[in-house]
Amino acid sequence: MKRWNIIALAAFIALTVVVLLINPRLGQKIQGTFLAMITPFLKSGSELEKKITAVRVGLKSLEELEEENADLLVENKKLRATNQLLAEVQTENAQLRKSLDFRERSTFTLVPARVVARDASAWWNSIVIDRGSNDGIRPEMPVVTDQGLVGKTTTVDDNVSRVVLISDENCKVAVVVEGSPDKGILWSVTGTRVSDPAVPELTIRFLPKTASLKPGQKVYSSGLGGVFPSGLLVGEVIDFTVRELDAQAKVQSEIDLATIEDVFVIVNQTEEEEEPETERATPVAPQPTAPRPKPTEIPVARPVRPSSPN
Amino acid sequence: MALFALVLACFFASLVVQFLVPPIDALHHAKMILTPVFLSYIALAFEYPFVLAFAFIAGFVWDALTVQFIPRQGSLAVEIWLGWSIILYGVVGSLMHGMRPWFQRGKWFVHPMLSGLSASAIVLVEYLMISLQRMEETHLFFFPGSLWIRVLGHGLICLIAALPFCLIFSLAAKLFRFEIIPEESRGRL
């Protein structure tokens, strides 16, 4: 063996040992730095990919466009009607809260973000978003879309963050099922660990044996654990089984995690003492050419606590 | 040295591509791992210290970009240690470098096969390490058929990426007497 080869091998072993001794905190900082370094390229690549897709999707016939337009008009009318109804409910809710002297009401501040990359590794399910600590994002903040919960942030740098998806086994959510007092822990303990990342096999575990859930019941985060606030839609029950010691329910998320493009990070939850304003903004997906949207505050369905009689 | 820097630049560009290319559904969501392709080229075209240097850089950057840090009870946990890929790429690179005589004897398919095998090995070792870490919680160690399809799928993608690469160099050697292996090391093979 040549002398230079021996020196190179010794240096290689020494440097590898040094890297292996790096503690996770420093490792996470290094990850943030590397992600920040490649994010400009990922953003450009992602934009190019979107443009190519847009050209492909944009090539529609006149008939298809007419059909799509008719569908959108129907949907628009439906949403207007729902919006009207919700406005009435909100006014009623505000009046009732005032009369009952409820003290707290939670609101979320949402930061819209764009997915710039997906995990390149084989076994983890995560995405990279184009917002970071400069936008108020910190590790372990919930990430949502208008269809429900997506995951939580892990590594955060100035302008980029990594989000672990709910389809990853490391993302656990304390949940409650609509119309049921039973609570459990939801996570993607798949039967195979090689399931389709776009359609995660989510399971609620540790439900009591006495629980009785039916397919179609909505599943919401319960707020336990401190990371995910209560009231975030996770999915709906598709199957329920009672086992020897506990019960389990399979849950399907409505979000296609493989094609998700725009998300919102819940950067903080504020507890308001005053009644919220009548009109509040609702989350809107950021437009591709629009400047960076400002954080949006929205109220959510969350169990409220009456103020102390004293 | 300039060529090595150029290969490194191409490797960094390939990392961006690997993050953007979606998984292949037909291969149970196998993804594109191109590092072994670069490693096989480096092993053929450069001296051993360069192979180790590339294994270190590639392994470190790959781990830094992909390893997951999980907050647990106020601290951070890792399922795969930052730096383990360096060891694996170091071993694979040394093996590839040691098998250069095969390439010189016209067996151009050996290095692409090694690239494919190493891509599968990397994915399988990752799976075993993750499964061992998660045993405490799930008490499960799965080995379904779909796992092997995904593992071999990674290798297949890498093999397909490396095949034309080595074939071109082999043809160039036959047709134009171009030698990928450095002149100073040819005599020792």
Coordinates of C-alpha atoms in Angstrom, one line a residue:
Chain A
M1 CA 0.0 0.0 0.0
K2 CA 1.3 3.4 -1.0
R3 CA 2.3 5.8 1.8
W4 CA -0.3 8.4 0.6
N5 CA -3.0 5.8 0.7
I6 CA -2.2 4.9 4.3
I7 CA -2.3 8.6 5.3
A8 CA -5.5 9.1 3.4
L9 CA -7.1 6.1 5.1
A10 CA -6.0 7.3 8.6
A11 CA -7.4 10.8 7.9
F12 CA -10.6 9.3 6.6
I13 CA -11.1 7.1 9.7
A14 CA -10.2 10.0 12.1
L15 CA -12.6 12.4 10.3
T16 CA -15.4 9.8 10.3
V17 CA -15.1 9.3 14.0
V18 CA -15.3 13.0 14.5
V19 CA -18.5 13.2 12.5
L20 CA -20.0 10.2 14.3
L21 CA -19.4 12.0 17.6
I22 CA -21.4 15.1 16.6
N23 CA -24.3 15.5 19.0
P24 CA -27.9 15.7 17.5
R25 CA -28.3 19.4 18.3
L26 CA -25.2 20.3 16.3
G27 CA -26.3 17.8 13.7
Q28 CA -29.6 19.5 13.3
K29 CA -27.9 22.9 12.9
I30 CA -25.7 21.4 10.2
Q31 CA -28.8 20.0 8.5
G32 CA -30.4 23.4 8.6
T33 CA -27.3 25.0 7.0
F34 CA -27.1 22.4 4.2
L35 CA -30.9 22.7 3.5
A36 CA -30.5 26.5 3.3
M37 CA -27.6 26.0 0.9
I38 CA -29.5 23.8 -1.6
T39 CA -32.9 25.5 -1.1
P40 CA -32.4 28.1 -3.9
F41 CA -31.7 25.3 -6.3
L42 CA -34.6 23.3 -5.0
K43 CA -36.9 26.3 -5.4
S44 CA -35.8 26.9 -9.0
G45 CA -36.2 23.2 -9.8
S46 CA -39.6 23.1 -8.1
E47 CA -40.7 26.2 -10.1
L48 CA -39.5 24.6 -13.3
E49 CA -41.4 21.4 -12.5
K50 CA -44.5 23.3 -11.8
K51 CA -44.3 25.2 -15.1
I52 CA -43.8 22.0 -17.0
T53 CA -46.8 20.5 -15.3
A54 CA -48.9 23.7 -15.8
V55 CA -48.2 23.5 -19.6
R56 CA -49.2 19.9 -19.7
V57 CA -52.3 20.4 -17.6
G58 CA -53.1 23.7 -19.4
L59 CA -53.6 21.9 -22.7
K60 CA -57.3 21.3 -22.3
S61 CA -60.0 21.3 -24.9
L62 CA -62.7 23.9 -25.0
E63 CA -65.3 21.3 -23.9
E64 CA -63.2 20.4 -20.9
L65 CA -62.8 24.0 -19.9
E66 CA -66.5 24.6 -20.2
E67 CA -67.3 21.6 -18.1
E68 CA -64.7 22.7 -15.5
N69 CA -66.2 26.2 -15.5
A70 CA -69.7 24.9 -14.9
D71 CA -68.5 22.7 -12.0
L72 CA -66.6 25.7 -10.5
L73 CA -69.7 27.9 -10.8
V74 CA -71.8 25.3 -8.9
E75 CA -69.1 24.9 -6.3
N76 CA -68.9 28.7 -5.9
K77 CA -72.6 28.9 -5.2
K78 CA -72.4 26.1 -2.7
L79 CA -69.5 27.8 -0.9
R80 CA -71.3 31.1 -0.8
A81 CA -74.3 29.5 0.7
T82 CA -72.1 27.7 3.3
N83 CA -70.3 30.9 4.0
Q84 CA -73.5 32.8 4.7
L85 CA -74.6 30.1 7.1
L86 CA -71.3 30.1 8.9
A87 CA -71.4 33.9 9.2
E88 CA -74.7 33.6 11.0
V89 CA -73.4 30.8 13.2
Q90 CA -70.4 32.9 14.1
T91 CA -72.5 35.9 15.1
E92 CA -74.7 33.6 17.2
N93 CA -71.6 32.0 18.7
A94 CA -70.2 35.4 19.6
Q95 CA -73.4 36.4 21.3
L96 CA -73.6 33.2 23.3
R97 CA -70.0 33.5 24.3
K98 CA -70.6 37.0 25.5
S99 CA -73.6 36.0 27.5
L100 CA -71.8 33.0 29.1
D101 CA -68.8 35.1 29.8
F102 CA -66.3 32.7 28.2
R103 CA -62.8 33.9 28.8
E104 CA -60.6 32.2 26.3
R105 CA -60.7 31.7 22.7
S106 CA -57.8 30.3 20.7
T107 CA -56.7 31.7 17.4
F108 CA -53.9 30.4 15.2
T109 CA -51.5 32.5 13.3
L110 CA -50.8 30.8 10.0
V111 CA -47.8 31.3 7.9
P112 CA -48.3 30.1 4.3
A113 CA -45.4 28.1 2.9
R114 CA -44.6 26.4 -0.4
V115 CA -43.2 22.8 -0.6
V116 CA -39.9 23.0 -2.4
A117 CA -38.8 19.4 -2.1
R118 CA -39.7 16.0 -0.8
D119 CA -37.5 13.6 1.2
A120 CA -34.8 12.0 -0.9
S121 CA -34.3 9.2 1.6
A122 CA -36.1 5.8 1.4
W123 CA -37.7 5.4 4.8
W124 CA -38.7 8.8 6.1
N125 CA -41.6 10.9 4.9
S126 CA -40.9 14.6 5.1
I127 CA -41.0 17.7 3.0
V128 CA -39.0 20.9 2.8
I129 CA -40.8 24.2 2.9
D130 CA -39.6 27.7 1.9
R131 CA -40.2 29.4 5.3
G132 CA -38.1 29.3 8.4
S133 CA -37.2 31.1 11.6
N134 CA -37.3 34.5 9.9
D135 CA -41.0 33.9 9.6
G136 CA -41.4 32.9 13.2
I137 CA -41.2 29.2 12.6
R138 CA -39.6 27.0 15.3
P139 CA -39.2 23.3 15.6
E140 CA -42.3 21.3 16.5
M141 CA -44.9 23.6 15.1
P142 CA -48.0 22.0 13.4
V143 CA -48.3 22.2 9.7
V144 CA -51.8 22.1 8.1
T145 CA -53.7 22.6 4.9
D146 CA -57.3 23.6 4.4
Q147 CA -58.0 19.8 4.4
G148 CA -56.4 19.1 7.7
L149 CA -53.2 18.2 9.5
V150 CA -50.0 17.6 7.4
G151 CA -47.3 17.2 10.1
K152 CA -44.9 19.2 12.2
T153 CA -41.7 21.1 11.7
T154 CA -38.4 19.5 12.8
T155 CA -35.2 21.2 11.5
V156 CA -35.6 25.0 11.0
D157 CA -33.2 27.4 9.4
D158 CA -33.6 31.1 8.5
N159 CA -35.6 30.6 5.4
V160 CA -36.2 26.9 5.2
S161 CA -37.8 24.2 7.3
R162 CA -38.2 20.5 7.3
V163 CA -41.6 19.0 8.0
V164 CA -42.1 15.5 9.1
L165 CA -45.4 14.2 7.7
I166 CA -48.1 12.4 9.5
S167 CA -47.4 9.4 7.3
D168 CA -44.0 9.1 9.1
E169 CA -43.9 6.8 12.0
N170 CA -42.2 9.5 14.1
C171 CA -45.1 11.8 13.9
K172 CA -47.7 11.0 16.6
V173 CA -50.8 12.9 17.3
A174 CA -53.1 12.7 20.3
V175 CA -56.6 12.5 18.8
V176 CA -60.2 12.5 19.6
V177 CA -63.0 11.1 17.5
E178 CA -66.1 13.2 16.6
G179 CA -69.1 12.2 18.7
S180 CA -67.0 10.0 21.0
P181 CA -65.3 10.7 24.3
D182 CA -62.5 8.3 23.6
K183 CA -59.0 9.5 23.0
G184 CA -56.1 7.7 21.4
I185 CA -52.7 8.2 19.8
L186 CA -52.6 8.3 16.0
W187 CA -49.6 7.4 14.1
S188 CA -48.6 5.7 10.9
V189 CA -47.7 2.2 12.3
T190 CA -48.2 0.5 9.0
G191 CA -48.3 -3.2 8.6
T192 CA -45.4 -3.1 6.3
R193 CA -43.4 0.1 6.8
V194 CA -43.3 0.3 3.0
S195 CA -46.8 1.6 2.3
D196 CA -47.7 4.3 -0.2
P197 CA -46.5 7.6 1.3
A198 CA -49.3 9.4 -0.5
V199 CA -52.0 7.3 1.2
P200 CA -50.7 6.8 4.7
E201 CA -52.1 4.0 6.8
L202 CA -52.9 5.9 9.9
T203 CA -54.0 4.0 13.0
I204 CA -55.5 5.3 16.3
R205 CA -54.0 3.1 19.1
F206 CA -54.7 2.8 22.8
L207 CA -58.5 3.3 22.4
P208 CA -60.5 1.8 25.3
K209 CA -62.1 -1.6 24.5
T210 CA -65.4 0.0 25.2
A211 CA -65.0 2.4 22.4
S212 CA -67.4 2.1 19.5
L213 CA -66.4 4.0 16.4
K214 CA -68.1 3.9 13.0
P215 CA -66.6 4.5 9.6
G216 CA -67.0 8.1 8.5
Q217 CA -66.5 9.7 11.9
K218 CA -64.1 12.6 11.8
V219 CA -60.9 12.5 13.7
Y220 CA -59.5 15.7 15.3
S221 CA -56.3 16.5 17.3
S222 CA -57.2 16.5 21.0
G223 CA -54.6 19.0 22.1
L224 CA -52.8 16.6 24.4
G225 CA -49.0 16.5 24.1
G226 CA -48.6 20.2 23.5
V227 CA -47.5 20.1 19.8
F228 CA -50.8 20.0 18.0
P229 CA -53.6 22.2 19.2
S230 CA -57.0 20.7 19.5
G231 CA -59.5 20.8 16.7
L232 CA -57.3 20.1 13.8
L233 CA -58.9 17.7 11.3
V234 CA -56.7 14.6 10.8
G235 CA -59.0 12.4 8.7
E236 CA -61.9 10.0 9.1
V237 CA -62.4 6.6 10.5
I238 CA -62.5 3.9 7.9
D239 CA -62.2 0.8 10.0
F240 CA -62.6 -0.1 13.7
T241 CA -61.4 -3.3 15.5
V242 CA -61.6 -4.3 19.2
R243 CA -58.5 -6.2 20.3
E244 CA -57.7 -8.2 23.4
L245 CA -56.5 -5.3 25.5
D246 CA -57.5 -2.2 23.5
A247 CA -59.3 -1.1 20.4
Q248 CA -57.8 0.3 17.2
A249 CA -59.2 2.4 14.4
K250 CA -57.8 2.9 10.9
V251 CA -58.0 6.5 9.7
Q252 CA -57.7 8.0 6.2
S253 CA -56.4 11.4 5.6
E254 CA -58.0 13.5 2.9
I255 CA -54.7 15.1 1.9
D256 CA -52.6 13.6 -0.9
L257 CA -49.3 14.0 0.8
A258 CA -47.4 13.1 -2.4
T259 CA -48.6 16.0 -4.4
I260 CA -49.1 18.6 -1.7
E261 CA -47.8 22.0 -2.8
D262 CA -48.9 24.7 -0.3
V263 CA -49.2 24.4 3.4
F264 CA -49.6 26.6 6.5
V265 CA -47.5 26.5 9.6
I266 CA -49.3 27.4 12.9
V267 CA -46.7 29.6 14.3
N268 CA -48.4 30.5 17.6
Q269 CA -51.7 30.2 19.4
T270 CA -53.0 33.3 21.1
E271 CA -55.4 33.3 23.9
E272 CA -57.7 36.2 23.4
E273 CA -59.6 37.8 26.3
E274 CA -61.7 40.0 24.1
E275 CA -64.3 38.8 21.6
P276 CA -62.7 38.4 18.2
E277 CA -63.7 40.6 15.3
T278 CA -66.7 39.6 13.3
E279 CA -64.8 39.0 10.1
R280 CA -61.7 36.9 10.1
A281 CA -59.5 35.8 7.3
T282 CA -59.6 32.2 6.2
P283 CA -56.5 30.4 4.9
V284 CA -56.0 30.8 1.2
A285 CA -53.4 29.0 -0.8
P286 CA -50.6 31.4 -1.9
Q287 CA -50.5 32.3 -5.5
P288 CA -47.3 31.3 -7.4
T289 CA -46.5 34.9 -8.6
A290 CA -47.8 36.8 -5.6
P291 CA -45.4 38.3 -3.1
R292 CA -44.9 36.4 0.2
P293 CA -48.3 36.6 1.9
K294 CA -48.5 37.8 5.5
P295 CA -49.4 35.5 8.3
T296 CA -53.1 35.0 8.7
E297 CA -55.1 34.6 11.9
I298 CA -58.0 32.3 12.0
P299 CA -60.1 31.0 14.8
V300 CA -60.6 27.2 15.1
A301 CA -63.1 24.9 16.6
R302 CA -61.6 24.3 20.0
P303 CA -63.1 23.3 23.3
V304 CA -63.4 26.5 25.3
R305 CA -63.1 26.8 29.1
P306 CA -65.5 29.1 31.0
S307 CA -63.8 31.7 33.2
S308 CA -63.4 31.0 36.9
P309 CA -66.4 32.1 39.0
N310 CA -64.0 34.0 41.1
Chain B
M1 CA -7.8 18.1 -9.1
A2 CA -9.9 20.3 -11.4
L3 CA -11.6 17.2 -12.6
F4 CA -12.3 16.0 -9.1
A5 CA -13.9 19.4 -8.3
L6 CA -16.0 19.1 -11.5
V7 CA -17.2 15.7 -10.4
L8 CA -18.1 17.1 -7.0
A9 CA -20.1 19.9 -8.6
C10 CA -22.0 17.4 -10.7
F11 CA -22.6 15.4 -7.5
F12 CA -24.1 18.4 -5.8
A13 CA -26.3 19.0 -8.8
S14 CA -27.4 15.4 -8.7
L15 CA -28.5 15.9 -5.0
V16 CA -30.9 18.6 -6.1
V17 CA -32.3 16.3 -8.8
Q18 CA -32.7 13.4 -6.2
F19 CA -34.8 15.7 -4.0
L20 CA -37.0 16.7 -6.9
V21 CA -37.5 13.4 -8.7
P22 CA -40.6 11.6 -7.3
P23 CA -40.5 8.0 -6.2
I24 CA -41.4 5.3 -8.7
D25 CA -44.7 3.7 -7.8
A26 CA -44.1 0.5 -9.8
L27 CA -41.0 -0.2 -7.6
H28 CA -42.9 0.3 -4.3
H29 CA -41.8 4.0 -4.2
A30 CA -38.2 3.4 -4.7
K31 CA -36.2 6.6 -5.1
M32 CA -33.3 7.6 -7.2
I33 CA -29.9 7.3 -5.4
L34 CA -27.1 8.5 -7.6
T35 CA -24.2 8.7 -5.2
P36 CA -22.9 5.1 -6.0
V37 CA -22.8 6.1 -9.7
F38 CA -20.4 8.9 -8.9
L39 CA -18.5 6.7 -6.6
S40 CA -17.9 4.1 -9.3
Y41 CA -16.6 6.8 -11.7
I42 CA -14.3 8.2 -9.0
A43 CA -13.1 4.7 -8.1
L44 CA -12.2 4.1 -11.7
A45 CA -10.7 7.5 -12.7
F46 CA -8.9 8.6 -9.5
E47 CA -6.4 7.4 -7.0
Y48 CA -7.4 5.9 -3.7
P49 CA -7.1 9.1 -1.6
F50 CA -9.7 10.8 -3.9
V51 CA -12.0 7.9 -3.5
L52 CA -11.9 8.2 0.3
A53 CA -12.3 12.0 0.0
F54 CA -15.4 11.6 -2.1
A55 CA -16.8 8.9 0.2
F56 CA -16.4 11.3 3.1
I57 CA -17.9 14.3 1.4
A58 CA -20.8 12.4 -0.2
G59 CA -21.6 10.4 2.9
F60 CA -21.5 13.5 5.1
V61 CA -23.6 15.7 2.8
W62 CA -26.2 12.9 2.2
D63 CA -26.6 12.3 5.9
A64 CA -26.7 16.0 6.7
L65 CA -29.5 16.4 4.3
T66 CA -31.6 13.3 5.0
V67 CA -31.1 12.1 8.6
Q68 CA -34.2 12.8 10.7
F69 CA -33.9 14.4 14.1
I70 CA -36.8 13.6 16.3
P71 CA -37.6 15.7 19.4
R72 CA -38.2 13.3 22.3
Q73 CA -38.8 14.4 25.9
G74 CA -36.9 17.7 25.5
S75 CA -34.0 16.3 23.7
L76 CA -33.3 15.2 20.1
A77 CA -33.1 11.6 19.0
V78 CA -31.7 10.2 15.8
E79 CA -32.5 6.9 14.3
I80 CA -29.5 6.9 12.0
W81 CA -26.3 8.6 13.2
L82 CA -24.9 11.4 11.1
G83 CA -21.9 9.9 9.4
W84 CA -22.8 6.3 9.0
S85 CA -23.1 6.7 5.2
I86 CA -19.4 7.8 5.2
I87 CA -18.4 4.4 6.5
L88 CA -20.6 2.6 3.9
Y89 CA -19.4 4.7 1.0
G90 CA -15.8 4.3 2.2
V91 CA -16.2 0.5 2.1
V92 CA -18.0 0.4 -1.2
G93 CA -15.5 2.9 -2.8
S94 CA -12.6 0.8 -1.6
L95 CA -14.2 -2.3 -3.1
M96 CA -14.8 -0.5 -6.4
H97 CA -11.3 0.8 -6.5
G98 CA -9.9 -2.6 -5.8
M99 CA -11.9 -4.0 -8.7
R100 CA -10.5 -1.7 -11.3
P101 CA -8.6 -4.6 -13.0
W102 CA -11.9 -6.1 -13.9
F103 CA -12.9 -3.0 -15.8
Q104 CA -9.6 -2.9 -17.6
R105 CA -10.1 -6.5 -18.7
G106 CA -13.3 -5.4 -20.4
K107 CA -15.8 -6.4 -17.8
W108 CA -17.4 -3.0 -17.8
F109 CA -20.6 -4.3 -16.2
V110 CA -19.0 -5.1 -12.8
H111 CA -18.9 -1.5 -11.6
P112 CA -22.6 -0.7 -12.5
M113 CA -23.6 -3.9 -10.8
L114 CA -21.6 -2.8 -7.7
S115 CA -23.3 0.6 -7.9
G116 CA -26.7 -1.1 -7.9
L117 CA -25.8 -3.5 -5.1
S118 CA -24.4 -0.7 -3.0
A119 CA -27.6 1.4 -3.5
S120 CA -29.7 -1.6 -2.3
A121 CA -27.3 -2.3 0.5
I122 CA -27.5 1.4 1.7
V123 CA -31.3 1.3 1.7
L124 CA -31.5 -2.1 3.4
V125 CA -29.0 -1.1 6.1
E126 CA -31.0 2.1 6.7
Y127 CA -34.1 0.0 7.1
L128 CA -32.5 -2.4 9.6
M129 CA -31.2 0.5 11.6
I130 CA -34.5 2.3 11.7
S131 CA -36.4 -0.9 12.5
L132 CA -34.0 -1.7 15.4
Q133 CA -34.6 1.8 16.8
R134 CA -38.4 1.5 16.5
M135 CA -38.5 -2.0 18.0
E136 CA -39.0 -0.5 21.5
E137 CA -42.3 1.0 20.4
T138 CA -43.7 -1.2 17.8
H139 CA -42.2 -4.6 18.7
L140 CA -42.3 -5.3 15.1
F141 CA -39.7 -6.2 12.5
F142 CA -41.3 -6.4 9.1
F143 CA -39.9 -8.2 6.1
P144 CA -42.7 -8.2 3.6
G145 CA -42.2 -8.8 -0.2
S146 CA -42.8 -5.1 -0.9
L147 CA -39.8 -4.2 1.2
W148 CA -37.5 -6.3 -1.0
I149 CA -39.1 -4.7 -4.1
R150 CA -38.3 -1.3 -2.8
V151 CA -34.8 -2.2 -1.7
L152 CA -34.0 -3.9 -5.1
G153 CA -35.8 -1.1 -6.9
H154 CA -33.3 1.4 -5.5
G155 CA -30.5 -0.8 -6.8
L156 CA -32.1 -1.2 -10.2
I157 CA -32.5 2.5 -10.7
C158 CA -28.8 3.0 -9.7
L159 CA -27.8 0.2 -12.0
I160 CA -29.7 1.7 -15.0
A161 CA -28.1 5.1 -14.3
A162 CA -24.5 3.6 -14.1
L163 CA -24.8 1.2 -17.1
P164 CA -24.5 3.7 -20.0
F165 CA -21.8 5.5 -18.1
C166 CA -19.5 2.6 -17.9
L167 CA -20.4 1.3 -21.3
I168 CA -19.4 4.6 -22.9
F169 CA -16.0 4.5 -21.1
S170 CA -15.5 0.9 -22.1
L171 CA -16.4 1.7 -25.8
A172 CA -14.2 4.8 -25.7
A173 CA -11.3 2.6 -24.5
K174 CA -11.8 0.1 -27.4
L175 CA -12.5 2.6 -30.2
F176 CA -10.4 5.6 -29.3
R177 CA -7.9 4.1 -26.9
F178 CA -9.2 6.4 -24.2
E179 CA -8.4 5.2 -20.7
I180 CA -10.5 6.2 -17.8
I181 CA -8.0 4.6 -15.3
P182 CA -5.0 7.0 -14.7
E183 CA -1.9 6.2 -16.5
E184 CA 0.3 6.0 -13.4
S185 CA -1.8 3.3 -11.8
R186 CA -2.3 1.1 -14.9
G187 CA 1.0 -0.7 -14.5
R188 CA 0.2 -1.8 -11.0
L189 CA -3.2 -3.4 -11.9

